């Protein structure tokens, strides 16, 4: 499927279809590291509006979408060598997820961009924007680290650069 001019694959995970990679829309990114792009919250909302205009049904997730993924169970994987830590989501994400990721999607733990310093922070932790605003200066995020999944916590600061993963409700 094509989103914002780029090709993406997606996997069906329960009632959601989830892009298999993070959004790589460099035009609006506030930072990049090894091919992963980071966006502040207002830009994530702008991206959501662009996705709606495309009419594919894919959007920046809501906090409810993240909570739903959390109910399916997650399987944390630890980085070894050049691998990336992160979490598989889906009903069938046991050991076989590495060989046959049926009904599973992987969210890598790629840290975030601190806008005060411009530095990439907390690699090995995952931070993903939802489009759900909570209160100034926060929006809800998906946070992953050390085998823990927090699918609806307020962000540190909406100016920080977090990853975006597109979803579509089926």
Coordinates of N, CA and C in Angstrom, one line a residue:
X1 N 0.8 -1.2 0.0 CA 0.0 0.0 0.0 C 0.9 1.2 0.0
X2 N 0.4 2.3 -0.5 CA 1.2 3.5 -0.6 C 0.6 4.6 0.4
X3 N 1.5 5.1 1.2 CA 1.1 6.2 2.2 C 2.0 7.3 2.0
X4 N 1.5 8.5 1.7 CA 2.3 9.7 1.6 C 3.5 9.5 0.6
X5 N 3.2 8.8 -0.4 CA 4.2 8.6 -1.5 C 5.2 7.5 -1.3
X6 N 5.1 6.7 -0.2 CA 6.0 5.6 0.1 C 5.3 4.3 0.2
X7 N 5.9 3.2 -0.2 CA 5.3 1.9 -0.1 C 5.5 1.3 1.3
X8 N 4.4 0.7 1.8 CA 4.4 0.1 3.1 C 3.7 -1.3 2.9
X9 N 4.1 -2.2 3.7 CA 3.4 -3.5 3.9 C 2.7 -3.3 5.2
X10 N 1.6 -4.1 5.4 CA 0.9 -4.1 6.7 C 0.5 -5.6 7.0
X11 N 0.2 -5.8 8.3 CA -0.2 -7.1 8.8 C -1.5 -6.9 9.6
X12 N -2.4 -7.9 9.5 CA -3.6 -7.9 10.3 C -3.3 -8.4 11.7
X13 N -3.6 -7.6 12.6 CA -3.4 -7.9 14.0 C -4.7 -7.7 14.8
X14 N -5.4 -8.8 14.9 CA -6.8 -8.6 15.5 C -7.6 -7.7 14.6
X15 N -8.2 -6.7 15.2 CA -9.1 -5.8 14.5 C -8.4 -4.7 13.8
X16 N -7.1 -4.7 13.9 CA -6.3 -3.6 13.3 C -5.4 -4.1 12.1
X17 N -5.2 -3.3 11.2 CA -4.1 -3.5 10.2 C -3.0 -2.5 10.5
X18 N -1.8 -3.0 10.7 CA -0.7 -2.2 11.2 C 0.4 -2.2 10.2
X19 N 0.9 -1.1 9.8 CA 2.1 -1.0 8.9 C 3.3 -1.8 9.6
X20 N 4.0 -2.5 8.8 CA 5.1 -3.3 9.3 C 6.4 -2.5 9.6
X21 N 6.4 -1.2 9.2 CA 7.6 -0.3 9.5 C 7.1 1.0 10.0
X22 N 7.9 1.7 10.7 CA 7.6 3.1 11.1 C 7.5 4.0 9.9
X23 N 6.8 5.1 10.1 CA 6.6 6.1 9.0 C 7.9 6.7 8.6
X24 N 8.2 6.7 7.3 CA 9.4 7.4 6.9 C 9.1 8.5 5.9
X25 N 8.5 9.5 6.5 CA 8.1 10.7 5.7 C 9.1 11.8 6.1
X26 N 10.2 11.8 5.4 CA 11.3 12.7 5.7 C 11.0 14.2 5.6
X27 N 10.0 14.6 4.8 CA 9.7 16.0 4.6 C 9.3 16.7 5.9
X28 N 8.7 16.0 6.8 CA 8.2 16.7 8.0 C 9.0 16.2 9.3
X29 N 9.9 15.3 9.1 CA 10.6 14.8 10.3 C 11.5 15.8 11.0
X30 N 11.6 15.7 12.3 CA 12.5 16.7 13.0 C 13.8 16.0 13.3
X31 N 14.0 14.7 13.0 CA 15.2 14.0 13.2 C 15.2 12.7 12.5
X32 N 16.4 12.1 12.3 CA 16.5 10.8 11.7 C 17.7 10.1 12.2
X33 N 17.6 8.8 12.4 CA 18.7 8.0 12.8 C 18.6 6.6 12.2
X34 N 19.6 6.2 11.4 CA 19.6 4.9 10.7 C 18.3 4.6 10.0
X35 N 17.7 5.6 9.3 CA 16.5 5.3 8.5 C 15.2 5.4 9.3
X36 N 15.3 5.7 10.6 CA 14.1 5.9 11.4 C 13.8 7.4 11.5
X37 N 12.6 7.8 11.2 CA 12.3 9.3 11.3 C 11.5 9.6 12.6
X38 N 11.7 10.7 13.1 CA 11.1 11.2 14.4 C 10.3 12.4 14.1
X39 N 9.2 12.5 14.8 CA 8.2 13.6 14.6 C 7.8 14.2 15.9
X40 N 7.5 15.5 16.0 CA 6.9 16.0 17.2 C 5.4 15.8 17.1
X41 N 4.7 16.0 18.2 CA 3.3 15.7 18.2 C 2.4 16.5 17.2
X42 N 2.7 17.8 17.1 CA 1.9 18.6 16.1 C 2.1 18.1 14.7
X43 N 3.3 17.7 14.4 CA 3.6 17.1 13.1 C 2.9 15.8 12.9
X44 N 2.9 14.9 13.9 CA 2.2 13.7 13.9 C 0.7 13.9 13.5
X45 N 0.1 15.0 14.1 CA -1.3 15.3 13.8 C -1.4 15.8 12.4
X46 N -0.5 16.6 11.9 CA -0.5 17.0 10.5 C -0.4 15.8 9.6
X47 N 0.5 14.9 9.9 CA 0.6 13.7 9.1 C -0.7 12.9 9.1
X48 N -1.4 12.8 10.3 CA -2.7 12.2 10.3 C -3.7 12.8 9.4
X49 N -3.7 14.2 9.3 CA -4.6 14.9 8.4 C -4.3 14.5 6.9
X50 N -3.0 14.4 6.6 CA -2.6 14.0 5.3 C -3.0 12.6 4.9
X51 N -2.9 11.7 5.9 CA -3.4 10.3 5.7 C -4.9 10.3 5.5
X52 N -5.6 11.0 6.2 CA -7.1 11.1 6.0 C -7.4 11.5 4.6
X53 N -6.7 12.6 4.2 CA -6.9 13.1 2.8 C -6.6 12.1 1.7
X54 N -5.7 11.2 2.0 CA -5.4 10.1 1.0 C -6.5 9.1 0.9
X55 N -7.3 8.9 1.9 CA -8.5 8.0 1.9 C -8.2 6.6 2.0
X56 N -7.0 6.2 2.5 CA -6.7 4.7 2.6 C -7.3 4.1 3.9
X57 N -7.7 5.0 4.8 CA -8.1 4.5 6.1 C -7.0 4.4 7.1
X58 N -5.8 4.5 6.7 CA -4.7 4.4 7.6 C -4.5 5.7 8.3
X59 N -4.2 5.7 9.6 CA -4.1 6.9 10.4 C -3.0 6.7 11.4
X60 N -2.6 7.8 12.1 CA -1.8 7.8 13.3 C -2.7 7.1 14.4
X61 N -2.2 6.2 15.1 CA -3.1 5.5 16.1 C -3.7 6.4 17.2
X62 N -4.8 5.9 17.7 CA -5.4 6.5 18.9 C -4.8 5.8 20.1
X63 N -5.0 6.4 21.3 CA -4.6 5.7 22.5 C -5.4 4.4 22.7
X64 N -6.6 4.4 22.2 CA -7.4 3.1 22.2 C -6.8 2.1 21.3
X65 N -6.3 2.4 20.2 CA -5.6 1.5 19.3 C -4.4 0.8 20.0
X66 N -3.6 1.7 20.7 CA -2.5 1.1 21.5 C -3.0 0.2 22.6
X67 N -4.0 0.6 23.3 CA -4.5 -0.2 24.4 C -5.0 -1.5 23.9
X68 N -5.6 -1.5 22.7 CA -6.1 -2.8 22.1 C -4.9 -3.7 21.8
X69 N -3.8 -3.1 21.2 CA -2.6 -3.9 21.0 C -2.1 -4.6 22.3
X70 N -2.1 -3.8 23.3 CA -1.7 -4.2 24.6 C -2.5 -5.4 25.1
X71 N -3.8 -5.5 24.8 CA -4.6 -6.6 25.2 C -4.3 -7.9 24.5
X72 N -3.7 -7.8 23.3 CA -3.3 -9.0 22.6 C -2.1 -9.6 23.1
X73 N -1.4 -9.0 24.0 CA -0.2 -9.5 24.5 C 1.0 -9.1 23.7
X74 N 2.1 -8.8 24.3 CA 3.3 -8.4 23.6 C 4.4 -9.4 24.0
X75 N 5.4 -9.5 23.2 CA 6.5 -10.3 23.4 C 7.8 -9.5 23.2
X76 N 8.4 -9.2 24.3 CA 9.6 -8.3 24.3 C 10.8 -9.2 23.8
X77 N 11.6 -8.6 22.9 CA 12.9 -9.2 22.4 C 14.0 -8.3 22.8
X78 N 15.1 -8.9 23.3 CA 16.3 -8.2 23.8 C 17.2 -8.1 22.6
X79 N 17.9 -7.0 22.5 CA 18.9 -6.8 21.4 C 20.1 -7.6 21.7
X80 N 20.5 -8.3 20.6 CA 21.8 -9.1 20.7 C 22.6 -8.8 19.5
X81 N 23.8 -8.4 19.7 CA 24.7 -8.0 18.5 C 24.1 -6.8 17.9
X82 N 23.8 -6.9 16.6 CA 23.3 -5.7 15.8 C 21.8 -5.6 15.8
X83 N 21.1 -6.6 16.5 CA 19.7 -6.6 16.5 C 19.1 -5.4 17.3
X84 N 17.8 -5.1 17.2 CA 17.2 -4.0 17.8 C 16.2 -4.6 18.8
X85 N 16.2 -4.1 20.1 CA 15.2 -4.5 21.0 C 13.8 -4.0 20.6
X86 N 12.8 -4.6 21.2 CA 11.4 -4.1 20.9 C 10.4 -5.1 21.3
X87 N 9.2 -4.9 20.8 CA 8.1 -5.7 21.2 C 7.3 -6.2 20.0
X88 N 6.9 -7.5 20.0 CA 6.0 -8.1 19.0 C 4.6 -8.0 19.6
X89 N 3.6 -7.6 18.8 CA 2.2 -7.5 19.3 C 1.4 -8.5 18.4
X90 N 0.5 -9.2 19.0 CA -0.4 -10.1 18.3 C -0.6 -11.4 19.1
X91 N -1.7 -12.1 18.7 CA -2.1 -13.3 19.4 C -1.1 -14.4 19.2
X92 N -0.3 -14.5 18.1 CA 0.5 -15.6 17.8 C 2.0 -15.2 17.8
X93 N 2.4 -14.5 18.8 CA 3.8 -13.9 18.9 C 4.7 -14.7 19.8
X94 N 4.6 -16.0 19.8 CA 5.5 -16.8 20.6 C 6.9 -16.9 19.9
X95 N 7.6 -17.9 20.2 CA 8.9 -18.1 19.6 C 8.9 -18.1 18.1
X96 N 7.8 -18.6 17.5 CA 7.8 -18.7 16.0 C 7.7 -17.3 15.4
X97 N 7.5 -16.3 16.1 CA 7.4 -14.9 15.5 C 8.6 -14.5 14.7
X98 N 9.7 -15.0 15.1 CA 10.9 -14.7 14.4 C 11.0 -15.3 13.0
X99 N 10.4 -16.5 12.9 CA 10.5 -17.3 11.6 C 9.2 -17.0 10.8
X100 N 8.1 -16.9 11.4 CA 6.8 -16.7 10.7 C 5.9 -15.8 11.5
X101 N 6.1 -14.5 11.2 CA 5.4 -13.5 12.1 C 3.9 -13.4 11.6
X102 N 3.2 -14.5 11.7 CA 1.8 -14.5 11.3 C 1.0 -13.7 12.4
X103 N 0.2 -12.7 11.9 CA -0.7 -12.0 12.8 C 0.1 -11.2 13.9
X104 N 1.4 -10.9 13.6 CA 2.3 -10.2 14.6 C 2.9 -9.0 13.9
X105 N 3.1 -8.0 14.7 CA 3.9 -6.9 14.2 C 4.9 -6.4 15.2
X106 N 6.1 -6.0 14.7 CA 7.2 -5.7 15.6 C 7.3 -4.2 15.7
X107 N 7.4 -3.6 16.9 CA 7.7 -2.2 17.2 C 9.1 -2.1 17.8
X108 N 10.0 -1.6 17.0 CA 11.4 -1.5 17.6 C 11.5 -0.4 18.6
X109 N 12.4 -0.6 19.5 CA 12.7 0.4 20.6 C 13.8 1.3 20.1
X110 N 13.4 2.4 19.5 CA 14.4 3.3 18.8 C 14.7 4.6 19.5
X111 N 14.2 4.8 20.8 CA 14.4 6.0 21.5 C 13.6 7.2 21.0
X112 N 14.0 8.4 21.3 CA 13.3 9.6 20.9 C 14.4 10.7 20.7
X113 N 14.0 11.7 20.0 CA 14.8 12.9 19.8 C 14.4 14.0 20.9
X114 N 15.3 14.4 21.7 CA 15.1 15.4 22.7 C 15.3 16.7 21.9
X115 N 14.2 17.5 21.9 CA 14.3 18.8 21.1 C 15.1 19.8 21.7
X116 N 15.3 19.8 23.1 CA 16.2 20.8 23.7 C 17.6 20.6 23.3
X117 N 18.1 19.3 23.3 CA 19.5 19.0 23.0 C 19.7 18.6 21.5
X118 N 18.6 18.1 20.9 CA 18.7 17.6 19.5 C 19.3 16.2 19.5
X119 N 19.5 15.6 20.6 CA 20.1 14.3 20.7 C 19.1 13.1 20.7
X120 N 19.6 12.0 20.2 CA 18.8 10.8 20.3 C 19.0 10.2 21.7
X121 N 17.9 10.0 22.4 CA 17.9 9.6 23.8 C 17.2 8.2 24.0
X122 N 17.6 7.5 25.0 CA 17.0 6.2 25.4 C 16.8 5.2 24.3
X123 N 17.9 5.0 23.5 CA 17.8 3.8 22.6 C 17.6 2.6 23.4
X124 N 16.8 1.7 22.9 CA 16.5 0.5 23.7 C 15.1 0.6 24.3
X125 N 14.6 1.9 24.3 CA 13.2 2.2 24.7 C 12.4 2.6 23.5
X126 N 11.2 2.3 23.4 CA 10.4 2.6 22.3 C 9.3 3.7 22.7
X127 N 9.2 4.7 21.8 CA 8.2 5.7 22.0 C 7.5 6.0 20.7
X128 N 6.1 5.9 20.7 CA 5.3 6.1 19.5 C 4.2 7.0 19.8
X129 N 3.9 8.0 18.9 CA 2.8 8.9 19.1 C 1.5 8.3 18.9
X130 N 0.5 8.6 19.7 CA -0.9 8.4 19.3 C -1.4 9.8 18.8
X131 N -2.5 9.9 18.2 CA -3.1 11.2 17.9 C -4.0 11.7 19.0
X132 N -4.0 11.1 20.1 CA -4.9 11.5 21.2 C -4.2 12.4 22.1
X133 N -4.7 13.6 22.2 CA -4.2 14.7 23.1 C -4.7 14.5 24.5
X134 N -3.9 14.8 25.5 CA -4.4 14.7 26.9 C -4.5 16.1 27.5
X135 N -3.4 16.7 27.8 CA -3.4 18.1 28.4 C -2.1 18.7 28.1
X136 N -2.0 20.0 28.0 CA -0.8 20.7 27.7 C 0.3 20.4 28.7
X137 N 1.5 20.1 28.3 CA 2.0 19.9 27.0 C 2.1 18.4 26.7
X138 N 1.1 17.6 26.8 CA 1.2 16.1 26.7 C 0.2 15.6 25.7
X139 N 0.5 14.4 25.1 CA -0.4 13.6 24.3 C -0.1 12.2 24.7
X140 N -1.0 11.3 24.4 CA -0.8 9.9 24.8 C 0.2 9.2 23.8
X141 N 1.0 8.3 24.4 CA 2.0 7.6 23.6 C 2.0 6.1 24.0
X142 N 2.6 5.3 23.1 CA 2.9 3.9 23.4 C 4.4 3.9 23.9
X143 N 4.7 3.4 25.1 CA 6.1 3.4 25.6 C 6.4 1.9 25.8
X144 N 7.6 1.5 25.4 CA 8.1 0.2 25.5 C 9.4 0.2 26.1
X145 N 9.7 -0.7 27.1 CA 11.0 -0.9 27.6 C 11.1 -2.0 28.6
X146 N 12.2 -2.7 28.6 CA 12.5 -3.7 29.6 C 11.3 -4.7 29.8
X147 N 10.8 -5.2 28.7 CA 9.7 -6.1 28.8 C 8.4 -5.5 29.3
X148 N 8.3 -4.2 29.4 CA 7.1 -3.6 29.8 C 6.5 -2.8 28.7
X149 N 5.2 -2.8 28.6 CA 4.4 -2.1 27.6 C 3.4 -1.2 28.2
X150 N 3.6 0.1 27.9 CA 2.6 1.1 28.5 C 1.9 1.7 27.3
X151 N 0.6 1.2 27.0 CA -0.1 1.6 25.8 C -0.9 2.8 26.0
X152 N -0.6 3.7 26.8 CA -1.5 4.9 26.9 C -1.0 5.8 28.0
X153 N 0.3 6.2 28.0 CA 0.8 7.1 29.0 C 1.0 8.5 28.4
X154 N 0.8 9.5 29.2 CA 1.1 10.9 28.6 C 2.6 11.0 28.3
X155 N 2.9 11.7 27.2 CA 4.2 11.9 26.8 C 5.0 12.9 27.7
X156 N 6.3 12.9 27.6 CA 7.1 13.9 28.3 C 6.8 15.3 27.9
X157 N 6.8 15.5 26.6 CA 6.7 16.8 26.0 C 6.3 16.6 24.5
X158 N 5.3 17.3 24.1 CA 4.8 17.2 22.7 C 5.9 17.7 21.7
X159 N 6.9 18.4 22.1 CA 7.9 18.8 21.2 C 9.0 17.7 20.9
X160 N 9.1 16.7 21.7 CA 10.0 15.6 21.5 C 9.7 14.9 20.2
X161 N 10.7 14.3 19.6 CA 10.6 13.5 18.3 C 10.4 12.1 18.6
X162 N 9.2 11.5 18.3 CA 8.9 10.1 18.6 C 8.6 9.5 17.2
X163 N 8.6 8.2 17.2 CA 8.3 7.4 16.0 C 6.7 7.4 15.8
X164 N 6.3 7.2 14.5 CA 4.9 7.1 14.2 C 4.7 5.7 13.4
X165 N 3.7 5.0 13.8 CA 3.4 3.7 13.1 C 1.9 3.8 12.7
X166 N 1.6 3.7 11.5 CA 0.2 3.9 11.0 C -0.6 2.6 11.2
X167 N -1.9 2.8 11.5 CA -2.8 1.7 11.6 C -4.2 2.0 10.9
X168 N -4.9 0.9 10.6 CA -6.2 1.1 10.1 C -7.1 0.1 10.8
X169 N -8.3 0.6 11.3 CA -9.3 -0.3 11.9 C -10.0 -1.0 10.9
X170 N -10.2 -2.3 11.1 CA -10.9 -3.2 10.1 C -12.4 -3.3 10.5

